[in-house]
CSV table of C-alpha atoms and ligand atoms in Angstrom, one decimal:
chain,number,residue,atom,x,y,z
A,29,MET,CA,162.2,-68.8,217.7
A,30,PHE,CA,162.2,-65.5,215.9
A,31,PRO,CA,164.2,-63.2,216.0
A,32,ARG,CA,167.1,-65.7,216.3
A,33,HIS,CA,165.5,-68.1,213.9
A,34,ARG,CA,165.3,-66.5,210.4
A,35,PRO,CA,164.5,-68.8,207.4
A,36,ARG,CA,165.3,-65.9,205.1
A,37,ARG,CA,169.1,-66.3,205.8
A,38,LEU,CA,169.1,-69.3,203.5
A,39,ARG,CA,167.3,-67.5,200.7
A,40,ARG,CA,169.6,-64.5,200.7
A,41,THR,CA,171.8,-65.4,197.7
A,42,GLU,CA,171.5,-67.7,194.6
A,43,SER,CA,174.5,-69.7,195.7
A,44,ILE,CA,173.0,-70.4,199.1
A,45,ARG,CA,169.6,-71.2,197.5
A,46,ARG,CA,171.4,-73.6,195.2
A,47,LEU,CA,173.0,-75.4,198.1
A,48,VAL,CA,169.7,-76.0,200.0
A,49,ARG,CA,167.5,-76.7,196.9
A,50,GLU,CA,165.6,-79.9,197.4
A,51,THR,CA,164.4,-80.6,193.9
A,52,VAL,CA,166.4,-80.0,190.7
A,53,LEU,CA,164.7,-80.4,187.4
A,54,THR,CA,167.1,-81.7,184.7
A,55,VAL,CA,166.9,-82.8,181.1
A,56,ASP,CA,167.1,-86.4,182.4
A,57,ASP,CA,163.5,-85.9,183.6
A,58,LEU,CA,162.0,-85.2,180.3
A,59,VAL,CA,160.2,-87.2,177.6
A,60,PHE,CA,158.8,-85.6,174.5
A,61,PRO,CA,155.4,-86.8,173.0
A,62,MET,CA,155.2,-86.6,169.2
A,63,PHE,CA,152.6,-87.2,166.5
A,64,VAL,CA,153.4,-89.2,163.4
A,65,VAL,CA,151.2,-89.0,160.3
A,66,PRO,CA,151.2,-90.8,156.9
A,67,GLY,CA,153.1,-89.4,153.9
A,68,THR,CA,156.3,-87.5,153.3
A,69,GLY,CA,157.3,-83.9,153.8
A,70,VAL,CA,154.4,-83.3,156.2
A,71,ARG,CA,155.0,-80.8,159.0
A,72,ARG,CA,151.7,-79.2,160.1
A,73,GLU,CA,151.5,-77.2,163.3
A,74,ILE,CA,148.8,-78.3,165.7
A,75,SER,CA,146.8,-75.1,166.3
A,76,SER,CA,146.0,-75.7,170.0
A,77,MET,CA,149.5,-76.9,170.8
A,78,PRO,CA,151.9,-74.3,169.3
A,79,GLY,CA,155.3,-75.6,168.6
A,80,ASN,CA,154.0,-79.2,168.2
A,81,TYR,CA,153.5,-80.7,164.8
A,82,HIS,CA,151.9,-83.5,162.8
A,83,LEU,CA,155.0,-85.0,161.2
A,84,SER,CA,155.6,-87.6,158.5
A,85,VAL,CA,158.4,-90.0,159.3
A,86,ASP,CA,161.0,-88.1,157.4
A,87,GLU,CA,160.1,-84.8,159.1
A,88,LEU,CA,159.9,-86.6,162.5
A,89,LEU,CA,163.5,-87.7,162.1
A,90,ARG,CA,164.7,-84.1,161.8
A,91,GLU,CA,162.7,-83.2,164.9
A,92,VAL,CA,164.1,-86.3,166.7
A,93,GLU,CA,167.6,-85.1,165.8
A,94,ARG,CA,166.9,-81.8,167.6
A,95,VAL,CA,165.6,-83.8,170.6
A,96,ALA,CA,168.7,-86.0,170.6
A,97,GLU,CA,171.0,-82.9,170.4
A,98,LEU,CA,169.3,-81.5,173.4
A,99,SER,CA,170.1,-84.8,175.3
A,100,ILE,CA,166.4,-85.5,176.0
A,101,PRO,CA,166.4,-89.2,176.9
A,102,GLY,CA,163.1,-90.3,175.4
A,103,ILE,CA,160.2,-89.7,173.0
A,104,LEU,CA,156.7,-91.0,173.1
A,105,LEU,CA,155.1,-91.6,169.7
A,106,PHE,CA,151.4,-91.3,168.8
A,107,GLY,CA,150.2,-92.3,165.3
A,108,ILE,CA,147.5,-90.9,163.1
A,109,PRO,CA,146.4,-93.6,160.7
A,110,GLU,CA,145.4,-93.3,157.1
A,111,HIS,CA,142.0,-95.0,157.7
A,112,LYS,CA,140.0,-95.6,160.8
A,113,ASP,CA,137.7,-98.6,161.2
A,114,GLU,CA,135.4,-100.2,163.8
A,115,CYS,CA,138.2,-102.1,165.5
A,116,GLY,CA,141.1,-99.9,164.8
A,117,SER,CA,143.0,-102.4,162.7
A,118,GLU,CA,145.7,-99.9,161.6
A,119,ALA,CA,146.9,-99.9,165.2
A,120,TRP,CA,148.8,-103.1,164.7
A,121,SER,CA,149.8,-102.7,161.0
A,122,GLU,CA,153.5,-103.1,160.3
A,123,THR,CA,153.4,-100.3,157.8
A,124,ALA,CA,151.4,-97.7,159.8
A,125,PRO,CA,153.0,-94.4,160.8
A,126,VAL,CA,154.0,-95.4,164.3
A,127,GLN,CA,155.7,-98.6,163.4
A,128,CYS,CA,157.6,-96.9,160.6
A,129,ALA,CA,158.6,-94.1,162.8
A,130,VAL,CA,159.9,-96.4,165.5
A,131,ARG,CA,162.0,-98.3,163.0
A,132,ALA,CA,163.4,-95.1,161.6
A,133,ALA,CA,164.1,-93.4,164.9
A,134,LYS,CA,165.8,-96.5,166.4
A,135,GLN,CA,167.9,-96.9,163.4
A,136,ALA,CA,169.1,-93.3,163.3
A,137,PHE,CA,169.3,-92.8,167.1
A,138,PRO,CA,169.8,-96.2,168.7
A,139,GLU,CA,170.6,-94.7,172.1
A,140,LEU,CA,167.3,-92.8,172.3
A,141,CYS,CA,164.5,-94.4,174.4
A,142,VAL,CA,161.6,-94.8,172.0
A,143,MET,CA,158.2,-95.3,173.7
A,144,THR,CA,154.9,-95.9,172.0
A,145,ASP,CA,151.4,-95.1,173.1
A,146,VAL,CA,149.3,-98.2,172.9
A,147,CYS,CA,145.6,-97.4,172.4
A,148,LEU,CA,142.9,-97.8,169.8
A,149,CYS,CA,141.1,-94.4,170.0
A,150,GLU,CA,143.2,-92.8,167.2
A,151,TYR,CA,142.4,-95.8,165.0
A,152,THR,CA,138.7,-96.5,165.6
A,153,SER,CA,136.0,-94.8,163.7
A,154,HIS,CA,134.0,-94.3,166.9
A,155,GLY,CA,136.9,-92.8,168.7
A,156,HIS,CA,136.7,-95.1,171.8
A,157,CYS,CA,139.7,-96.9,173.2
A,158,GLY,CA,138.2,-100.4,172.8
A,159,VAL,CA,135.8,-102.7,170.9
A,160,VAL,CA,132.3,-101.2,170.8
A,161,GLU,CA,129.1,-103.3,170.8
A,162,ASP,CA,125.6,-101.8,171.3
A,163,GLY,CA,127.1,-98.6,172.5
A,164,ARG,CA,129.3,-100.2,175.1
A,165,VAL,CA,133.1,-100.4,175.3
A,166,LEU,CA,133.9,-104.1,175.9
A,167,ASN,CA,136.8,-104.8,178.1
A,168,ASP,CA,137.9,-108.4,177.5
A,169,PRO,CA,137.7,-108.5,173.6
A,170,THR,CA,139.8,-105.3,173.6
A,171,LEU,CA,142.7,-106.9,175.4
A,172,GLU,CA,143.7,-109.1,172.5
A,173,LEU,CA,143.8,-106.1,170.1
A,174,LEU,CA,145.9,-104.0,172.5
A,175,ALA,CA,148.3,-107.0,173.0
A,176,LYS,CA,148.6,-107.3,169.2
A,177,THR,CA,149.3,-103.5,168.9
A,178,ALA,CA,152.0,-103.6,171.6
A,179,ARG,CA,153.6,-106.6,170.0
A,180,SER,CA,153.8,-104.8,166.6
A,181,HIS,CA,155.5,-101.8,168.3
A,182,ALA,CA,158.0,-104.2,169.9
A,183,GLU,CA,158.7,-105.8,166.6
A,184,ALA,CA,159.4,-102.3,165.1
A,185,GLY,CA,161.9,-101.8,167.9
A,186,ALA,CA,160.1,-99.9,170.7
A,187,ASP,CA,162.0,-99.8,174.0
A,188,ILE,CA,158.9,-99.2,176.1
A,189,VAL,CA,155.2,-99.7,175.3
A,190,ALA,CA,152.7,-97.5,177.1
A,191,PRO,CA,149.1,-98.6,177.2
A,192,SER,CA,146.7,-95.7,177.8
A,193,ASP,CA,143.4,-97.3,177.2
A,194,MET,CA,142.4,-98.1,180.8
A,195,MET,CA,140.9,-101.5,180.1
A,196,ASP,CA,141.3,-103.9,183.1
A,197,GLY,CA,143.9,-106.6,182.7
A,198,ARG,CA,145.7,-105.0,179.7
A,199,VAL,CA,149.1,-105.0,181.4
A,200,LEU,CA,149.0,-108.7,182.0
A,201,ALA,CA,147.7,-109.3,178.4
A,202,ILE,CA,150.5,-107.2,176.9
A,203,ARG,CA,153.2,-108.8,179.1
A,204,GLY,CA,152.1,-112.2,178.0
A,205,ALA,CA,152.0,-111.3,174.3
A,206,LEU,CA,155.4,-109.6,174.5
A,207,ASP,CA,157.1,-112.5,176.3
A,208,GLU,CA,155.5,-115.1,174.0
A,209,ALA,CA,156.9,-113.2,171.0
A,210,GLY,CA,160.4,-113.1,172.5
A,211,PHE,CA,160.3,-109.4,173.7
A,212,SER,CA,160.9,-110.0,177.4
A,213,GLU,CA,163.2,-107.0,177.4
A,214,VAL,CA,160.6,-104.5,176.3
A,215,ALA,CA,159.2,-102.6,179.3
A,216,ILE,CA,155.7,-101.6,180.0
A,217,LEU,CA,154.9,-98.1,181.1
A,218,SER,CA,151.3,-98.3,182.3
A,219,TYR,CA,149.0,-95.2,182.3
A,220,ALA,CA,147.8,-96.6,185.6
A,221,ALA,CA,146.1,-93.6,187.2
A,222,LYS,CA,144.6,-92.0,184.1
A,223,TYR,CA,141.7,-89.7,184.9
A,224,ALA,CA,138.7,-88.8,182.7
A,225,SER,CA,140.0,-85.3,182.3
A,226,ALA,CA,138.9,-82.2,180.4
A,227,PHE,CA,142.6,-81.4,179.9
A,228,TYR,CA,143.0,-83.9,177.0
A,229,GLY,CA,141.0,-81.5,174.8
A,230,PRO,CA,143.9,-80.2,172.5
A,231,PHE,CA,145.3,-83.8,172.2
A,232,ARG,CA,142.0,-85.1,170.9
A,233,GLU,CA,142.0,-82.4,168.2
A,234,ALA,CA,145.6,-83.3,167.4
A,235,ALA,CA,144.9,-87.0,167.3
A,236,GLY,CA,141.4,-86.8,165.9
A,237,SER,CA,140.4,-89.2,168.7
A,238,ALA,CA,137.4,-87.6,170.3
A,239,PRO,CA,134.7,-90.2,171.0
A,240,GLN,CA,131.9,-89.9,168.5
A,241,PHE,CA,129.3,-90.8,171.1
A,242,GLY,CA,129.3,-90.7,174.9
A,243,ASP,CA,132.6,-90.1,176.8
A,244,ARG,CA,135.4,-92.1,178.5
A,245,ARG,CA,134.1,-92.0,182.0
A,246,GLY,CA,133.2,-95.7,181.9
A,247,TYR,CA,136.8,-96.6,181.7
A,248,GLN,CA,139.0,-93.7,182.7
A,249,MET,CA,139.1,-92.8,186.4
A,250,ASP,CA,136.7,-90.5,188.2
A,251,PRO,CA,138.6,-87.2,189.0
A,252,PRO,CA,137.5,-87.0,192.7
A,253,ASN,CA,139.1,-90.4,193.6
A,254,VAL,CA,142.5,-91.0,195.1
A,255,ARG,CA,142.3,-94.3,197.0
A,256,GLU,CA,141.2,-95.9,193.7
A,257,ALA,CA,144.5,-94.7,192.1
A,258,VAL,CA,146.4,-96.7,194.8
A,259,ARG,CA,144.3,-99.8,193.9
A,260,GLU,CA,144.8,-99.3,190.1
A,261,VAL,CA,148.6,-98.9,190.5
A,262,ALA,CA,148.9,-101.9,192.8
A,263,ALA,CA,146.9,-104.0,190.2
A,264,ASP,CA,149.2,-102.8,187.4
A,265,ILE,CA,152.4,-103.6,189.3
A,266,GLU,CA,151.0,-107.0,190.2
A,267,GLU,CA,150.4,-107.5,186.4
A,268,CYS,CA,154.1,-106.6,185.9
A,269,ALA,CA,154.0,-102.9,184.9
A,270,ASP,CA,157.6,-101.7,185.0
A,271,ILE,CA,156.7,-98.0,185.4
A,272,VAL,CA,153.3,-96.5,186.4
A,273,MET,CA,152.0,-93.1,185.3
A,274,VAL,CA,149.7,-90.5,186.7
A,275,LYS,CA,147.8,-88.4,184.2
A,276,PRO,CA,147.2,-85.4,184.0
A,277,ALA,CA,149.9,-84.0,186.3
A,278,LEU,CA,149.2,-80.6,187.8
A,279,PRO,CA,145.6,-81.2,188.9
A,280,TYR,CA,146.6,-84.5,190.4
A,281,LEU,CA,149.8,-83.7,192.3
A,282,ASP,CA,148.2,-85.1,195.5
A,283,VAL,CA,147.7,-88.4,193.7
A,284,LEU,CA,151.3,-88.4,192.5
A,285,ALA,CA,152.7,-87.6,196.0
A,286,LYS,CA,150.6,-90.3,197.6
A,287,LEU,CA,151.7,-92.9,195.1
A,288,ALA,CA,155.3,-91.8,195.3
A,289,SER,CA,155.3,-92.4,199.0
A,290,THR,CA,153.9,-95.9,198.7
A,291,CYS,CA,155.0,-97.5,195.5
A,292,SER,CA,158.4,-99.0,194.7
A,293,THR,CA,158.3,-98.9,190.9
A,294,PRO,CA,159.3,-95.7,189.0
A,295,ILE,CA,156.5,-93.2,188.5
A,296,ALA,CA,156.0,-91.0,185.5
A,297,ALA,CA,153.6,-88.1,185.2
A,298,TYR,CA,152.0,-86.8,182.0
A,299,HIS,CA,151.8,-83.0,181.8
A,300,VAL,CA,149.0,-83.2,179.2
A,301,SER,CA,148.0,-81.2,176.2
A,302,GLY,CA,145.5,-78.9,178.1
A,303,GLU,CA,148.1,-78.1,180.8
A,304,PHE,CA,150.5,-77.1,178.0
A,305,ALA,CA,147.9,-75.2,176.1
A,306,MET,CA,146.9,-73.1,179.1
A,307,LEU,CA,150.5,-72.0,179.7
A,308,LYS,CA,151.0,-71.3,176.0
A,309,ALA,CA,147.9,-69.3,175.7
A,310,ALA,CA,148.6,-67.2,178.8
A,311,ALA,CA,152.2,-66.6,177.6
A,312,ARG,CA,151.1,-65.5,174.2
A,313,ASN,CA,148.8,-63.0,175.7
A,314,GLY,CA,151.7,-61.7,177.7
A,315,TRP,CA,150.0,-62.7,181.0
A,316,LEU,CA,152.7,-65.1,182.1
A,317,ASP,CA,156.5,-65.4,181.9
A,318,GLU,CA,156.4,-68.6,179.9
A,319,ARG,CA,159.9,-69.9,180.8
A,320,ARG,CA,159.5,-69.3,184.5
A,321,ALA,CA,155.9,-70.7,184.6
A,322,ALA,CA,156.7,-73.8,182.6
A,323,LEU,CA,159.8,-74.6,184.6
A,324,GLU,CA,158.0,-74.0,187.8
A,325,ALA,CA,155.1,-76.3,186.7
A,326,LEU,CA,157.6,-79.1,185.7
A,327,THR,CA,159.6,-78.7,188.9
A,328,SER,CA,156.5,-79.0,191.0
A,329,ILE,CA,155.6,-82.3,189.2
A,330,LYS,CA,159.1,-83.6,190.1
A,331,ARG,CA,158.8,-82.3,193.7
A,332,ALA,CA,155.5,-84.2,194.1
A,333,GLY,CA,157.4,-87.4,193.2
A,334,ALA,CA,157.6,-88.0,189.5
A,335,ASP,CA,160.8,-89.8,188.3
A,336,PHE,CA,160.2,-88.4,184.8
A,337,ILE,CA,157.7,-86.2,183.0
A,338,LEU,CA,156.1,-86.6,179.6
A,339,THR,CA,155.7,-83.0,178.4
A,340,TYR,CA,155.2,-81.0,175.2
A,341,TYR,CA,157.6,-78.5,176.8
A,342,ALA,CA,160.5,-81.0,176.7
A,343,PRO,CA,162.6,-79.3,174.0
A,344,ASP,CA,162.0,-75.8,175.3
A,345,ALA,CA,162.7,-76.9,178.9
A,346,ALA,CA,165.8,-78.7,177.8
A,347,GLY,CA,167.0,-75.6,176.1
A,348,TRP,CA,166.2,-73.3,179.1
A,349,LEU,CA,167.9,-75.7,181.5
A,350,ARG,CA,171.0,-75.8,179.3
A,351,GLU,CA,171.2,-71.9,179.2
A,352,THR,CA,170.8,-71.8,183.0
A,353,ALA,CA,173.6,-74.3,183.4
A,354,CYS,CA,176.1,-72.2,181.3
B,426,PBG,C1,144.8,-92.1,174.2
B,426,PBG,C2,145.5,-91.0,174.9
B,426,PBG,C3,145.0,-89.7,175.2
B,426,PBG,C4,146.1,-89.0,175.7
B,426,PBG,C5,147.2,-89.8,175.7
B,426,PBG,N1,146.8,-91.1,175.2
B,426,PBG,C6,143.7,-89.1,175.1
B,426,PBG,C7,142.5,-89.6,175.8
B,426,PBG,O1,142.6,-90.5,176.6
B,426,PBG,O2,141.4,-89.2,175.4
B,426,PBG,C8,146.1,-87.6,176.2
B,426,PBG,C9,147.4,-86.8,176.1
B,426,PBG,C10,147.3,-85.4,176.2
B,426,PBG,O3,146.2,-84.8,176.4
B,426,PBG,O4,148.4,-84.7,176.1
B,426,PBG,N2,143.9,-92.8,174.9
């Protein structure tokens, strides 16, 4: 009881605070999402995501070199195709930007963990994540296309494929296709609890993947639900997901904490484009100390239970953490 009991004693100096700190964010917790486009010599900043670029493969390699120098363990690649069509056929093309980028990145940096986002929305003319018929997004016919896409990423050398489409049964379909093609060592990171969120806004501009009609609420999760996330994650683990993901991160820390306390596979969290853009915008207006706010946000995601975090802040955070360590 106060006055004998005084929690402030352990907050008095930085060395004491370091000793009793419960969560420590390190560079090992970070994965950097990147956008690959066709062509060469392309390096275009994405206006709503300052410091992030549309990169052709050659420019991407330079950026990956920086990532590797910072000791960031992994990247997640998104591709912007040359042409979009009804069924998103460039998604599984051997010569599309993502497949070329995976080959180049693995060749230049074999130790780096290269992940690929498996989805059709960047590749379809209607911007939905699956096959569309009469204005509906069909589940089962989409599975085969996702499986083909994942297999083509594995053939290019991806270490981990990450389906983000939210079709039912996609993890099982992808596992089957990978195993059949001899890629039993390629892991699946499932966007298991992916919510129909407004925070993907800047990404959709970056990827040109906004749905041309309707929205994604018929396949992505309803934001108010948490027990449903437990069910989604259980189903994906049953289908052999190696890692499950919660997305977005900050508005869903309760979901993350709940899953972390019940599920035995590693859990990732995606600090998405809108979460990044909010911090950037406030920092640019001089309203926030960017470094402190970003590291606090990332640390809170780890504290809630994430084993690693996909974040557009990865290079900045890695640099800041390195400075602090010196
Ligand atoms: C593709 C996909 C999206 C994101 C990752 N993969 C967009 C969406 O579902 O509309 C969002 C990433 C971000 O906002 O940073 N399905």
